[in-house]
Amino acid sequence: MSIIEIPADSLFGRDNLPYGIFTVSAEADSARRVGVRVADKVLDLAVLLGDDVFSAATLNPFMAQGRAAWDSARSRIQDAIAADVADAAIFELADVALHLPVDVADYVDFYASENHATNLGRLFRPDSAALMPNWKHLPVGYHGRAGTVIVSGVDIVRPCGQRKAPQDDAPTYGPSRRLDIEAEMGFIVGTPSKQGTSIAPDEFADHVFGAVIVNDWSARDIQAWEYVPLGPFLGKSFATSISPWVVPLAALEAARVATPTQDPTPLPYLQGTEDWGLDIALEVEWNGDVVSRPPYASMYWSPAQMLAHTTVNGASSRTGDLFASGTISGPEKAERGAFIELTWGGAEPVEVAGEQRTFLEDGDTIAISATAPGVNGQRIGFGEVRAAILPAVN
Amino acid sequence: MSIIEIPADSLFGRDNLPYGIFTVSAEADSARRVGVRVADKVLDLAVLLGDDVFSAATLNPFMAQGRAAWDSARSRIQDAIAADVADAAIFELADVALHLPVDVADYVDFYASENHATNLGRLFRPDSAALMPNWKHLPVGYHGRAGTVIVSGVDIVRPCGQRKAPQDDAPTYGPSRRLDIEAEMGFIVGTPSKQGTSIAPDEFADHVFGAVIVNDWSARDIQAWEYVPLGPFLGKSFATSISPWVVPLAALEAARVATPTQDPTPLPYLQGTEDWGLDIALEVEWNGDVVSRPPYASMYWSPAQMLAHTTVNGASSRTGDLFASGTISGPEKAERGAFIELTWGGAEPVEVAGEQRTFLEDGDTIAISATAPGVNGQRIGFGEVRAAILPAVN
């Protein structure tokens, strides 16, 4: 039995307790199972709590149990780590491998940052109004590819596809030349809803289990050519990376804030009485240099509104559904969460480790991290989502 | 033991043999299992072939075994039904319930009919060119909601959402007033591909297990307001119906035809040596009246090109991926596979059971059926996808 030591400034203290899926690196055929991160330790929850739902290879069975079970597990974990913990339950973070935490059901990506939508509108459609007429009436979103959601640490093969610049006569095939990131937060549904019903904004916490950091990799040249009229497809579908630790919604109580003022007032189905804006601070590192600090609190639409909108037509929501916010861009240049914005379409390079850079080059590494206010002035961490760019396969 | 009698004109003879998932209606707690349809019988494949892969509740485990296993099963079934069959394996079609045949992984919908894309371009964007500049260079597609793919027979709750007609000042919330169908064919992936690799057009039959009829229900008023710039979302995501029988690709040999001439010549990654146009004849019944006969052979892009395009950026494909063709519309008015086209945006009503009709009303029933050439001048059937419209839930 051992005491779990938690430094006072740990981002992974007793008020965070994110869930992940791990194996033990040194053990051949180590089974995937659910762990909780406490300081620099990973605790095996099936051992700690004696509950087989944590012997699963994904969080889905636990998430499907619903909010009462989540609250109960959280309080049992807090009790357990306040006392001595069986050594068989304790692993060093450095000794485990982390895996995709959820079996992703459907993946939806939103477009909820007014700054981002305005910037992209100017860049993609310079001759039109930056924001489309619908943008302030509904959280614009679309379905992405669930099968290519991967966990932090899996590297990204540069995608190939059709690109056509406006001045070209015809499209050509080849590796994307404008490979980009999108720094986002993602929300994972635990409690499902039935086809033909909808989830009101105030039911958000009954359905959503937790949050992760998302890097929605984007091939801008492929996207720009393909996306009319049915939206992004291959420009996005090659890979979407998420952080390995799912921070439970219960850990984000102190991070809850009002969204920016919504004018015009949204339709009633998008109105709730609870604040679900979130004061999450992100940081984008490019080859080790911090190039942007996107503020989630600036997002126009809340995740509760996103889920309400997704289901207002009666679409069911399943355990494992992932919906992401869209690029988080604050009003300042150094708060933009995509390089197409940060470098204004490549026209204004940024300095990265002493070089002038626009889009991603082979060998580059991106790490996006995030923290949020916790209780008692502490902060809680989401960890990071990190990947390197590998050359295209031709 | 019994002989399975197959009438000479059966659409479900020994050269079709579609797979589905059934339970026995009269048995409480009847387990879902794999069946094959032969004439008006459903044969329990776990019993017929003594193979546990057919005891599964979806076709996914069998589909994941790959093409050699599919070919072997098909030939074992053909051998088995040529002789006496154990009575325990035989059920009357009327005595079973049919279920969603596959656990749908990702769902992609294409837009592969030149007639449909031209008609919709004229209706949605009357002031621009009907076809977007990319349309003849790539099969335009987007991801749909896999979690709301349902089987024939499950009725459709009229979706609610935001609608805004061009003359309205602001959007309003309510039941869709322009509920429509899209008659399509869908293709189901059996053999997966890895992230970072792609599937060439000539590898189509190694990966695709079979085909179904798809009705991609569409709320045109919701779609028209929401779809810029990221594509359709709630206008489509409430429900997508598929037929219960998955016709194996091996049954479609006699249906293979060249696509219409593709000009300009597609980029090399979209070129194959094999013809994968398909001479499938669809029929749309509205409250019992046939209102359209969409010809699949008119589709500009082949399903082999759709799969090659989907994976050219390195996106993985999973067992259970469903990709649909998009609305099938032939050049003639009576060949249009969506009512928005058939009634030209509602301006030209059609007669349905003695009434003038434009979009779907509560209580309407739609049935889409399809057949294709088989061997020896026979035809093979896909069965039908059928559903009624239920009133909105407010």
PDB file of C-alpha atoms in Angstrom, chain A residues 38 51 60 64 71 91 125 127 130 150 177-178 221 225 229 244 264 267 281 303 307 325 338 356 368 378 383:
ATOM      1  CA  VAL A  38      -3.415  11.451 -10.437  1.00  0.00           C
ATOM      2  CA  ASP A  51     -15.386  -2.696 -10.755  1.00  0.00           C
ATOM      3  CA  ASN A  60     -17.657   3.449 -23.614  1.00  0.00           C
ATOM      4  CA  ALA A  64     -22.907   4.404 -21.049  1.00  0.00           C
ATOM      5  CA  ASP A  71     -20.543  10.882  -9.996  1.00  0.00           C
ATOM      6  CA  PHE A  91       1.659   2.802 -12.397  1.00  0.00           C
ATOM      7  CA  ARG A 125     -14.531  34.010 -49.937  1.00  0.00           C
ATOM      8  CA  ASP A 127     -15.684  38.812 -52.363  1.00  0.00           C
ATOM      9  CA  ALA A 130     -17.220  37.070 -44.048  1.00  0.00           C
ATOM     10  CA  ILE A 150      -6.597   8.941 -33.394  1.00  0.00           C
ATOM     11  CA  ARG A 177       1.164  21.940 -49.698  1.00  0.00           C
ATOM     12  CA  ARG A 178      -0.970  23.756 -47.150  1.00  0.00           C
ATOM     13  CA  ASP A 221      -5.482  23.312 -50.613  1.00  0.00           C
ATOM     14  CA  TRP A 225     -11.075  22.944 -54.066  1.00  0.00           C
ATOM     15  CA  PRO A 229     -21.289  22.758 -52.176  1.00  0.00           C
ATOM     16  CA  PRO A 244      -5.640  10.713 -24.273  1.00  0.00           C
ATOM     17  CA  PRO A 264     -29.671  38.138 -32.159  1.00  0.00           C
ATOM     18  CA  LEU A 267     -34.289  30.541 -30.938  1.00  0.00           C
ATOM     19  CA  ALA A 281      -6.721  28.262 -22.010  1.00  0.00           C
ATOM     20  CA  PRO A 303     -21.116  23.034 -26.262  1.00  0.00           C
ATOM     21  CA  LEU A 307     -25.530  19.274 -28.631  1.00  0.00           C
ATOM     22  CA  SER A 325     -15.899  23.144 -31.212  1.00  0.00           C
ATOM     23  CA  ALA A 338      -5.061  27.666 -37.174  1.00  0.00           C
ATOM     24  CA  GLN A 356       9.991  31.904 -41.124  1.00  0.00           C
ATOM     25  CA  ILE A 368      -1.577  21.561 -28.155  1.00  0.00           C
ATOM     26  CA  GLN A 378      -5.669  25.646  -8.551  1.00  0.00           C
ATOM     27  CA  GLY A 383      -2.571  17.194 -20.947  1.00  0.00           C
TER      28      GLY A 383
END
